[in-house]
Coordinates of C-alpha atoms and ligand atoms in Angstrom, one line a residue:
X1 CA 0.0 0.0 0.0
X2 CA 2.5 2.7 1.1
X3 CA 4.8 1.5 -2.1
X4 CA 1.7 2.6 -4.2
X5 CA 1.5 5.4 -2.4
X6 CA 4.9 6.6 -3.2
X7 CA 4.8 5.3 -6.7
X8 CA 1.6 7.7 -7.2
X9 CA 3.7 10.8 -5.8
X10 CA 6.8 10.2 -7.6
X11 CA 3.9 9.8 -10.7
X12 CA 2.7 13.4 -9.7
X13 CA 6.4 15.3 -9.9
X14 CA 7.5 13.8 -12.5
X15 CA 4.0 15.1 -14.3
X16 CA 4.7 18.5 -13.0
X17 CA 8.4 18.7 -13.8
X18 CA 7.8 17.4 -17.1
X19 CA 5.1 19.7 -18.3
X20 CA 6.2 21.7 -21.2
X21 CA 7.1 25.0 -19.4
X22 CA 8.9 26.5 -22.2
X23 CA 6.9 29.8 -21.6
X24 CA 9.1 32.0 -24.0
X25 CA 7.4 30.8 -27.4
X26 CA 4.5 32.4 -26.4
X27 CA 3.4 36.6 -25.9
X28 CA 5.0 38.5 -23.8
X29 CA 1.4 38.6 -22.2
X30 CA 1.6 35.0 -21.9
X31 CA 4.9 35.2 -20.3
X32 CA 4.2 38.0 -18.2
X33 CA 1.5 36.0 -16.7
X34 CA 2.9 33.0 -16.2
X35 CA 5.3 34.8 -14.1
X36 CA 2.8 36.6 -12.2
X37 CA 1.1 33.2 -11.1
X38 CA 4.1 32.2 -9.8
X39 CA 4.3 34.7 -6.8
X40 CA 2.2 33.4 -4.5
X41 CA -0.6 36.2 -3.8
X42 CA -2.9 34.3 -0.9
X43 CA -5.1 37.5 0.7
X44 CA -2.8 39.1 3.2
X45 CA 0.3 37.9 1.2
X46 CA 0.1 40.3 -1.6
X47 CA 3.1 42.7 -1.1
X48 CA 5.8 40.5 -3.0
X49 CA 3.5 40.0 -6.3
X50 CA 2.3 43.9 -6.0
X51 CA 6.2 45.2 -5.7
X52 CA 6.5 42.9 -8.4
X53 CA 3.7 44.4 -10.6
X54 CA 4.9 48.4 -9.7
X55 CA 8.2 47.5 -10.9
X56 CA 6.8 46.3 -14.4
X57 CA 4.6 48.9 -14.4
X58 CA 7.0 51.3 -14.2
X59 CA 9.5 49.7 -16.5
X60 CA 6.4 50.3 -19.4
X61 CA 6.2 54.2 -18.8
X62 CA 3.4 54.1 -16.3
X63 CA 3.9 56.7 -13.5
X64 CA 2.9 54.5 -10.1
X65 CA 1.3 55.9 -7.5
X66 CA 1.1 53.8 -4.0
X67 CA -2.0 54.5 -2.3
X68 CA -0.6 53.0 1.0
X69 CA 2.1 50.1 1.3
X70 CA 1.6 48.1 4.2
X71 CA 2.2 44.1 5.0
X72 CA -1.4 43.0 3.9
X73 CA -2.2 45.8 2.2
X74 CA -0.4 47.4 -0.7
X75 CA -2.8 48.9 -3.2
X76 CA -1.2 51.1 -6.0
X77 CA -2.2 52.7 -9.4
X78 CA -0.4 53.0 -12.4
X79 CA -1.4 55.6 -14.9
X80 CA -0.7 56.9 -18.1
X81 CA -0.1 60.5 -16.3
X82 CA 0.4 61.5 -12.6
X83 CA -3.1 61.6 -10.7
X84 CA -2.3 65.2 -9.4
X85 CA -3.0 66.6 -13.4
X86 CA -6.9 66.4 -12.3
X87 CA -7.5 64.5 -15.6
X88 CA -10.6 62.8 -16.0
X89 CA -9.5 59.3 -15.8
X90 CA -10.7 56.0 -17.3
X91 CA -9.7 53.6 -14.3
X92 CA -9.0 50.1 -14.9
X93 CA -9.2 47.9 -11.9
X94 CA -7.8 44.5 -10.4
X95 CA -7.3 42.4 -7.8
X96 CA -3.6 41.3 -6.7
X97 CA -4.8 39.1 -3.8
X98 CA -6.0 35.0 -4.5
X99 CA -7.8 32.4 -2.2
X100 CA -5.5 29.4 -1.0
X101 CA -5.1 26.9 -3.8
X102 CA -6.1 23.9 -1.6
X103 CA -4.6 20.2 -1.5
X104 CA -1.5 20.7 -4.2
X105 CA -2.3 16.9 -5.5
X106 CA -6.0 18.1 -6.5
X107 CA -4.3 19.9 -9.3
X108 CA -3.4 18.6 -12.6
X109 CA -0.3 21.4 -13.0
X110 CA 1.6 22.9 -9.4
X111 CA -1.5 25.8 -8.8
X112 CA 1.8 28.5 -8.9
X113 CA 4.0 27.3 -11.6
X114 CA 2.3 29.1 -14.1
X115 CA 2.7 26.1 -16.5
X116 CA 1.2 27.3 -20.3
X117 CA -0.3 23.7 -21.6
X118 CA -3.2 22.6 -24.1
X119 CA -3.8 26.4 -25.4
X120 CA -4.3 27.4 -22.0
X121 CA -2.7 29.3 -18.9
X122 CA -2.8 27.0 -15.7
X123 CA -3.0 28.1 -12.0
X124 CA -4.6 29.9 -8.9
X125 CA -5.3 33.5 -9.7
X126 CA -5.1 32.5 -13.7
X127 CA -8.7 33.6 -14.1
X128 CA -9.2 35.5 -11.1
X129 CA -7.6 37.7 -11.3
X130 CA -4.6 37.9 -12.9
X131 CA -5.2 37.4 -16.4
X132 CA -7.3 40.3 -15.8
X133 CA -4.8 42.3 -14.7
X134 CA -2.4 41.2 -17.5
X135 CA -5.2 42.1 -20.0
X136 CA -5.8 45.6 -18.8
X137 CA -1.9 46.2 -18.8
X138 CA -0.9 45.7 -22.6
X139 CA -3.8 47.3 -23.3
X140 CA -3.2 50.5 -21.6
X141 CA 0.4 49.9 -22.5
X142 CA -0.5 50.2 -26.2
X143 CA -1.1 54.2 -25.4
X144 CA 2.1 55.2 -23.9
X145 CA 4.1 56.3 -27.0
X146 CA 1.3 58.5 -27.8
X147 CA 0.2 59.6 -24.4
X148 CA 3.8 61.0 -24.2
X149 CA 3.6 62.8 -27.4
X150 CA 0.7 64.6 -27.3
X151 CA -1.8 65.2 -24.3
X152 CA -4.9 62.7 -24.7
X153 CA -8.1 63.5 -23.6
X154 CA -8.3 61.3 -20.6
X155 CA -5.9 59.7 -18.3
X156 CA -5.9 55.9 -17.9
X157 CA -5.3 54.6 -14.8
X158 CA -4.8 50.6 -14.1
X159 CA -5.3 50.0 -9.7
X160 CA -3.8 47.0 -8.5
X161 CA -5.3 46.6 -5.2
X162 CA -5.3 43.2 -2.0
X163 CA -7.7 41.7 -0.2
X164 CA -10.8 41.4 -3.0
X165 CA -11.5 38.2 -1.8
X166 CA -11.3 38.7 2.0
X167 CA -14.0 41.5 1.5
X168 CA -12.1 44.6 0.7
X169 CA -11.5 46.2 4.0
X170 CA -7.6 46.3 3.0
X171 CA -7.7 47.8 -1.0
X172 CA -10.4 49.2 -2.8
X173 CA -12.5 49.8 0.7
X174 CA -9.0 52.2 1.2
X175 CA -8.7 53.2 -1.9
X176 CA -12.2 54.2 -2.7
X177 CA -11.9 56.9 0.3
X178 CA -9.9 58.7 -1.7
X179 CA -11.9 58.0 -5.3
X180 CA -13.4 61.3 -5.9
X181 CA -10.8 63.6 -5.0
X182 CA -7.3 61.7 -5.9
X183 CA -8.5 59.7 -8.9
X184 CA -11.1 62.3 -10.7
X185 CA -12.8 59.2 -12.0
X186 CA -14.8 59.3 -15.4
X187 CA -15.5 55.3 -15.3
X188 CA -14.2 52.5 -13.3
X189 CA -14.2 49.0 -15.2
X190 CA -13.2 46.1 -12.8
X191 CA -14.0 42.4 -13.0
X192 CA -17.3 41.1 -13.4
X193 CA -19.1 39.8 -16.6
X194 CA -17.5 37.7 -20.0
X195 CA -18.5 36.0 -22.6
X196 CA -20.7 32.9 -22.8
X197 CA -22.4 30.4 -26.2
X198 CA -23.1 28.1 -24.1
X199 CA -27.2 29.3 -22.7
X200 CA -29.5 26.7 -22.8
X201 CA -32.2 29.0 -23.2
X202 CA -30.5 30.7 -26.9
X203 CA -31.2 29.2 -30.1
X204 CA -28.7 30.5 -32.2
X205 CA -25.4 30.5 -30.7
X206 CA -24.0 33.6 -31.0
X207 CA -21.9 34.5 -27.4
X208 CA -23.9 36.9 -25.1
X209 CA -21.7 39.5 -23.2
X210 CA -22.8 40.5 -20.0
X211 CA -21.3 43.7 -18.9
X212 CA -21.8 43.8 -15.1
X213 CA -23.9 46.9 -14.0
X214 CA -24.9 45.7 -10.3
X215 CA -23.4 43.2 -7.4
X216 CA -25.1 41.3 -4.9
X217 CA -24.3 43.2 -1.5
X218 CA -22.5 40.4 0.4
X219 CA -23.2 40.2 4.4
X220 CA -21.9 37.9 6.9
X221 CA -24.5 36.9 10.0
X222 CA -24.3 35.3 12.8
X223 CA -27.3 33.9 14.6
X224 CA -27.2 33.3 18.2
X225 CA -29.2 30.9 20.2
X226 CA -29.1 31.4 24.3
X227 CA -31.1 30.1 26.8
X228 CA -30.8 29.0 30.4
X229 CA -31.5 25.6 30.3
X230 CA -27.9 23.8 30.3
X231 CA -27.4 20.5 32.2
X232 CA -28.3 17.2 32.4
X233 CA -29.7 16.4 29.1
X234 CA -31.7 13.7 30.5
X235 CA -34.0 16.5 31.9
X236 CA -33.8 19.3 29.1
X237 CA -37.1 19.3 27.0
X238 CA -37.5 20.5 23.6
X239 CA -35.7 24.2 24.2
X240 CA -32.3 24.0 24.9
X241 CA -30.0 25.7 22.7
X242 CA -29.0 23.2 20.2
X243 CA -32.5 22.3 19.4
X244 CA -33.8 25.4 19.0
X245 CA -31.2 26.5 16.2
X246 CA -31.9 23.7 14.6
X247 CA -35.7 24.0 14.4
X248 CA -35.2 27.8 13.8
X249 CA -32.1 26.9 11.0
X250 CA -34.6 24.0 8.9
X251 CA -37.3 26.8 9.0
X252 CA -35.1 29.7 7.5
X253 CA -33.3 27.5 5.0
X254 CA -36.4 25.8 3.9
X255 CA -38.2 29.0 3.4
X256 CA -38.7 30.1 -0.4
X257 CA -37.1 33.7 -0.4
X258 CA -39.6 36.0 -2.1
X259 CA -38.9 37.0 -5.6
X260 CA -37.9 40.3 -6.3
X261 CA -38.0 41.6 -9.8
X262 CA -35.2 44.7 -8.9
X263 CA -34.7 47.6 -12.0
X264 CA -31.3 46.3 -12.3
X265 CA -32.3 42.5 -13.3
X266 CA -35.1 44.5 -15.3
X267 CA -32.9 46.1 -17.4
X268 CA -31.0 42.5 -17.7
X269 CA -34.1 40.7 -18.7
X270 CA -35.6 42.5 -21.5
X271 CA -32.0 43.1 -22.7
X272 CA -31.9 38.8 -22.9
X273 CA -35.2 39.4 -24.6
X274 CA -33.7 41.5 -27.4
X275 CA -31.4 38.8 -28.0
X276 CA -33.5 36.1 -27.5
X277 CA -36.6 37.3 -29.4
X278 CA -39.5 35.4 -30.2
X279 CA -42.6 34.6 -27.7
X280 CA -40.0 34.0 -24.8
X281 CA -38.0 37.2 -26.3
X282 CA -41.4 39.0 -26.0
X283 CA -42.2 37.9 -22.0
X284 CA -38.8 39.0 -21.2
X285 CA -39.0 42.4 -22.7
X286 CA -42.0 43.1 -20.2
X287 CA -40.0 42.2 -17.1
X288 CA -41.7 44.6 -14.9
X289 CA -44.8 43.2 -15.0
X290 CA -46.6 41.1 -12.7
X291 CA -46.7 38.5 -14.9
X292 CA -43.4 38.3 -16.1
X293 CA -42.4 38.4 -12.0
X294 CA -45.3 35.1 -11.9
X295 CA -42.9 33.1 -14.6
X296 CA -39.8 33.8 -13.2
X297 CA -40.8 32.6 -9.8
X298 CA -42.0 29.5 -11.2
X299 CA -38.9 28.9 -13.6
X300 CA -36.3 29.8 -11.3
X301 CA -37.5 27.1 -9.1
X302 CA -35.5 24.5 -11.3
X303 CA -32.6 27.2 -12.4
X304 CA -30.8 28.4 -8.9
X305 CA -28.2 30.6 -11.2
X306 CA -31.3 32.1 -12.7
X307 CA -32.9 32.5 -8.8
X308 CA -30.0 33.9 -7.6
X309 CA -30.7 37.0 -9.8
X310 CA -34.4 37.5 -8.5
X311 CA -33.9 36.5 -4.9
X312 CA -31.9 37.6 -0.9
X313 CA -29.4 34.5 -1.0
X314 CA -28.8 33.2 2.4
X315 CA -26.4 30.1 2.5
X316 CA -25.3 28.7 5.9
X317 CA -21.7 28.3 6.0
X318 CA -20.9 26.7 9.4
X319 CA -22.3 26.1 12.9
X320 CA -20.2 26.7 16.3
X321 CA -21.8 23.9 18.9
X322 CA -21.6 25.4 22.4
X323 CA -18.6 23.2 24.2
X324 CA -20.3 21.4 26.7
X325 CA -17.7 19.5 29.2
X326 CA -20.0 16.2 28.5
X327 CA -21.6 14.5 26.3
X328 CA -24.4 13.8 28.5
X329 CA -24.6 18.2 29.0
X330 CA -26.7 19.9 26.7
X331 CA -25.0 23.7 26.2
X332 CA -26.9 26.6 26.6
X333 CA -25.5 28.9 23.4
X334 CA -25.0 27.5 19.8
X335 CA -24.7 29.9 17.1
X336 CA -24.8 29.6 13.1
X337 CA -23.0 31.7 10.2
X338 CA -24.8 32.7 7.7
X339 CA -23.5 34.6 4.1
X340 CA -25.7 36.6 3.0
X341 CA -26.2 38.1 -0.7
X342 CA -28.4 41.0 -1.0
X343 CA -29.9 42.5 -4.0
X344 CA -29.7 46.1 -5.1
X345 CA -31.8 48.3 -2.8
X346 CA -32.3 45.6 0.1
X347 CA -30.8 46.6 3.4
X348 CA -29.5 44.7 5.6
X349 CA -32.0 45.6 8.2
X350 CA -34.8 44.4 5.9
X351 CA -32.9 40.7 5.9
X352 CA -32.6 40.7 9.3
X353 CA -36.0 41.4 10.0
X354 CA -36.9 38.7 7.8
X355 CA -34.8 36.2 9.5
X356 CA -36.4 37.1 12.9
X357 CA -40.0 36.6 11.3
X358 CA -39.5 33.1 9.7
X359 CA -37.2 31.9 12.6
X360 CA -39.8 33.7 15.3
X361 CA -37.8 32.7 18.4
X362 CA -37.6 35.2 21.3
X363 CA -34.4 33.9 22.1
X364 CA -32.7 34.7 18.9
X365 CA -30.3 37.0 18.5
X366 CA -28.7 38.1 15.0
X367 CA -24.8 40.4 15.0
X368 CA -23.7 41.6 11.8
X369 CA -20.1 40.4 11.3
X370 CA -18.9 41.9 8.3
X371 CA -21.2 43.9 6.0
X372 CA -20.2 44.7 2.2
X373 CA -20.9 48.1 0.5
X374 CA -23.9 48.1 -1.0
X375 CA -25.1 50.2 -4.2
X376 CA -27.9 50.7 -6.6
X377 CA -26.5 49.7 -10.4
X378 CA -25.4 51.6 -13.0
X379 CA -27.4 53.3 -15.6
X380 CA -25.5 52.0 -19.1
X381 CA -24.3 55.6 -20.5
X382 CA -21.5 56.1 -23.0
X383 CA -18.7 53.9 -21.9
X384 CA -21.4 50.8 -21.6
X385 CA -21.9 51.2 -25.5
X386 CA -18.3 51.8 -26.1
X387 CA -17.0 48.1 -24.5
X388 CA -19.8 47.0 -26.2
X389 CA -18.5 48.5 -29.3
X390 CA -15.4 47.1 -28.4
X391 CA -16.6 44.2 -27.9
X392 CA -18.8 43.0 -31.0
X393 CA -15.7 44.9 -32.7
X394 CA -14.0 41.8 -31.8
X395 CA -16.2 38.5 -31.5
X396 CA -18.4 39.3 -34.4
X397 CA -22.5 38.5 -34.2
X398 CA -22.3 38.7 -30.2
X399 CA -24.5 40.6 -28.1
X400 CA -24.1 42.6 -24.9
X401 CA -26.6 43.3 -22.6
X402 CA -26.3 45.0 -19.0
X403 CA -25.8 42.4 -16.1
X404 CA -27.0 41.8 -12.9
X405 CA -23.6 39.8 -11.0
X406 CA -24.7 37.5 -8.4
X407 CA -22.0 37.5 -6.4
X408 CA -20.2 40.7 -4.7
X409 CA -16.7 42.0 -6.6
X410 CA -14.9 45.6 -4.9
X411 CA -17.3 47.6 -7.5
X412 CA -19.7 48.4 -5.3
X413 CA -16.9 50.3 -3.1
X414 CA -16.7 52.6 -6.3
X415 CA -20.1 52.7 -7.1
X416 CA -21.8 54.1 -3.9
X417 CA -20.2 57.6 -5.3
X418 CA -22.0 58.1 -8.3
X419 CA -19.2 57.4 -10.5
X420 CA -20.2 54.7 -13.8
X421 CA -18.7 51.2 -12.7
X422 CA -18.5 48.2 -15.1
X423 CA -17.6 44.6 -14.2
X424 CA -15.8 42.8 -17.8
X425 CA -14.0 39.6 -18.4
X426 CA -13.0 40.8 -22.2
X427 CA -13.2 37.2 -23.4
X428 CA -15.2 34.0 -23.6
X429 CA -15.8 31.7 -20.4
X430 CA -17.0 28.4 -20.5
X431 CA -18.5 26.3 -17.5
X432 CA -15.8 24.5 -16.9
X433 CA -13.6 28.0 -16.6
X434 CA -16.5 29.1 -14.1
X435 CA -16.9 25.9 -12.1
X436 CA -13.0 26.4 -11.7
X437 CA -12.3 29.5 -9.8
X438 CA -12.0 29.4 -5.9
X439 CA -11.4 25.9 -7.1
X440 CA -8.3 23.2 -8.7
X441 CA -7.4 23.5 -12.2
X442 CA -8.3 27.4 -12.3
X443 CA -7.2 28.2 -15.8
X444 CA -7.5 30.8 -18.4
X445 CA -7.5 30.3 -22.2
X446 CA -4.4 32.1 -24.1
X447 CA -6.0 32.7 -27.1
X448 CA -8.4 34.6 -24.5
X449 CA -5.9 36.7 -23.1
X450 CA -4.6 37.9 -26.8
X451 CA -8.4 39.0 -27.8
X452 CA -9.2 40.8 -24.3
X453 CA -6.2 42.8 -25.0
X454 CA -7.6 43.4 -28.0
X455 CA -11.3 44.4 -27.3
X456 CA -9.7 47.0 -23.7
X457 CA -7.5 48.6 -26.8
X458 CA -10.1 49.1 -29.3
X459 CA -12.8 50.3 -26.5
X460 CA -9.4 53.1 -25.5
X461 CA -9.3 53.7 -28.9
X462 CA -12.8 54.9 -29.6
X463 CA -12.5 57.0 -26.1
X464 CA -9.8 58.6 -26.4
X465 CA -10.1 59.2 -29.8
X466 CA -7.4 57.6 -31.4
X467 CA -8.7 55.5 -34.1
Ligands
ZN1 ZN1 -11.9 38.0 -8.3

């Protein structure tokens, strides 16, 4: 047995330090992100792979500007011209940090060797989100020669900020403070949408784009269960701690969240419809009506992704038993975590209120542990219809329509102030790409990278008037 065991390991290097990792036939996109895989970025961590990112930032032409440099939080921009000029500024955003890549022999390539195999880019932060990153710098690097010559209309700023996935609190929560009056934002376009010819629900197979416009406000709970009766449990009756959270748990989680039709999944909806066309195409386009809201209810039932986008998420994450010195002891607190995803324009007092009616137990009590920034969406204006210019520019016969993300991304930090904010993957996903972020075997396609450069240059093209 342990002989197998060892013959499977020695199996598993050899695999890794075989794989072709010749990385210099390829881009210097390619290359550059291969690289940039291999500094470990885990949230907290992100200092080596920012300084590493300033310094080729800098070695293109960008002037970089740290926001603040501390261990665990480094969050910088690199522009085409110094902040202080005032210019209005077309600002490019990413995130440096990544979640920990999990068991090593779940992957088919070592998660930070950055190995380029089958077409495609392998490793953790590949897709999210440093391909990203990649992207938006060639693209904005395509403009320096000519933003030194002659003054363009707008400045283009690329921020590199940590701690996207921890929730913010150390980069774009920091940097957003300082938005309006250090940045003079026009636009801010970070992660969020991509491309997809893979919906069930389209006939002809033409990729839909969505362009993010709104985020799921993301909120962390946790529900407490006290009482007095803690002993024996050969004497406790039906409510002692544990069993109340669990009644009061199966009630909430069994409990059909009401649907919620918000303008932002409007907007989404009879966009689809324009694409989808037809009777279905026709339903869709009146997605503010009470029958429309009738249908979704009853097809989202089967279709979670499609529920998410009409419905308060509320997942339970873990539960924290009391620690009773016996078995035989029944504790007296137990308490449940809860993430919470909110739509646009519900707060979280409204959740918790609904929590308290379905749970209806005296005894509960709810703390608010972390609470994301929430937003209404944006409005698509004039830098919506130019990446969608860019866009069909470059995968011919696609459509773009204005998306409703259901997860939470830094945009909302950026959006509570007005300013237009965009979420866009420039490139095709597929569902195995999706089902493989936060996951093993995160990869991103290279051709992928090579067109997303592509569609960011021709969208800074039409607006800064350069084509
Ligand atoms: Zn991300």
């Amino acid at each position: 047995m342990k002989f197998i065991k060892i013959l499977f390991f020695l199996l598993f290097v050899t695999k890794v330090l075989l794989a072709d990792n010749d990385v210099t036939k390829y881009s210097k996109a390619i290359q550059l992100l291969s690289e940039y895989i291999g500094i470990e970025s885990v949230s907290g961590n992100e200092n080596e792979a920012a300084y590493f990112m300033a310094k080729k930032c800098r070695d293109a032409g960008f002037v970089v500007e740290y926001i603040n440099d501390q261990p665990g939080s480094v969050n910088f921009a690199a522009s085409l011209y110094p902040l202080s000029w005032g210019k209005p500024n077309i600002i490019f955003h990413n995130h440096m940090d990544v979640v920990p890549e999990g068991k090593h022999e779940n992957w088919n390539y070592t998660p930070y060797g950055g190995v380029v195999d089958s077409g495609k880019v392998w490793g953790r932060g590949s897709m999210d989100n440093k391909g990203l990153a990649i992207i938006q710098f060639f693209a904005v690097s395509n403009f320096m020669e000519i933003a030194y010559e002659k003054e363009l209309p707008f400045n283009v700023t690329i921020l590199f900020v940590s701690g996207e996935e921890t929730g913010g609190e150390t980069g774009s929560m920091i940097v957003s403070n300082v938005l309006l009056n250090k940045f003079s934002p026009a636009v801010v376009i970070g992660e969020g949408g991509a491309g997809m010819d893979d919906l069930g629900f389209l006939t002809k197979k033409n990729p839909v784009f969505g362009i993010t416009i709104a985020e799921k406000q993301n909120v962390w709970l946790k529900l407490s269960w006290k009482t007095e009766v803690a002993g024996h449990a050969s004497i406790a009756e039906g409510d002692y701690a544990s069993m109340l959270m669990i009644n009061g748990l199966h009630k909430l989680l069994n409990s059909s969240m009401p649907v919620i039709v918000t303008q932002e999944a409007q907007l989404m909806f009879s966009s689809l419809g324009e694409v989808v066309g037809g009777v279905k195409g026709s339903v869709m386009k009146k997605s503010d009506s009470k029958v429309f809201r009738k249908i979704i209810d009853v097809i989202s039932r089967d279709d979670p992704e499609i529920r998410d986008l009409v419905t308060n998420k509320i997942t339970l994450t873990s539960i924290d038993g009391g620690t009773p010195t016996a078995i035989n002891q029944s504790s007296n607190i137990e308490s449940a975590f809860l993430d919470v995803r909110l739509l646009p324009g519900t707060s979280v007092e409204e959740i918790i209120a609904y929590i308290h009616e379905v749970v209806d137990d005296s005894v509960l009590e709810i703390e608010i542990l972390t609470e994301g920034a929430a937003s209404r969406g944006t409005m698509p204006e004039y830098f919506f219809d130019m990446l969608a210019d860019a866009l069909v520019g470059e995968y011919k016969n696609s459509k773009v329509i204005p998306m409703l993300f259901p997860a939470s991304t830094d945009n909302n930090f950026f959006r509570k102030f007005g300013v237009p904010v965009y979420g866009l993957n420039p490139f095709m996903v597929s569902g195995e790409q999706l089902k493989a972020i936060h996951n093993y075997n995160e990869f991103i396609d290279v051709e992928d990278v090579d067109r997303g450069i592509s569609v960011f240059t021709s969208f800074l093209s039409k607006v800064l008037d350069q084509e």
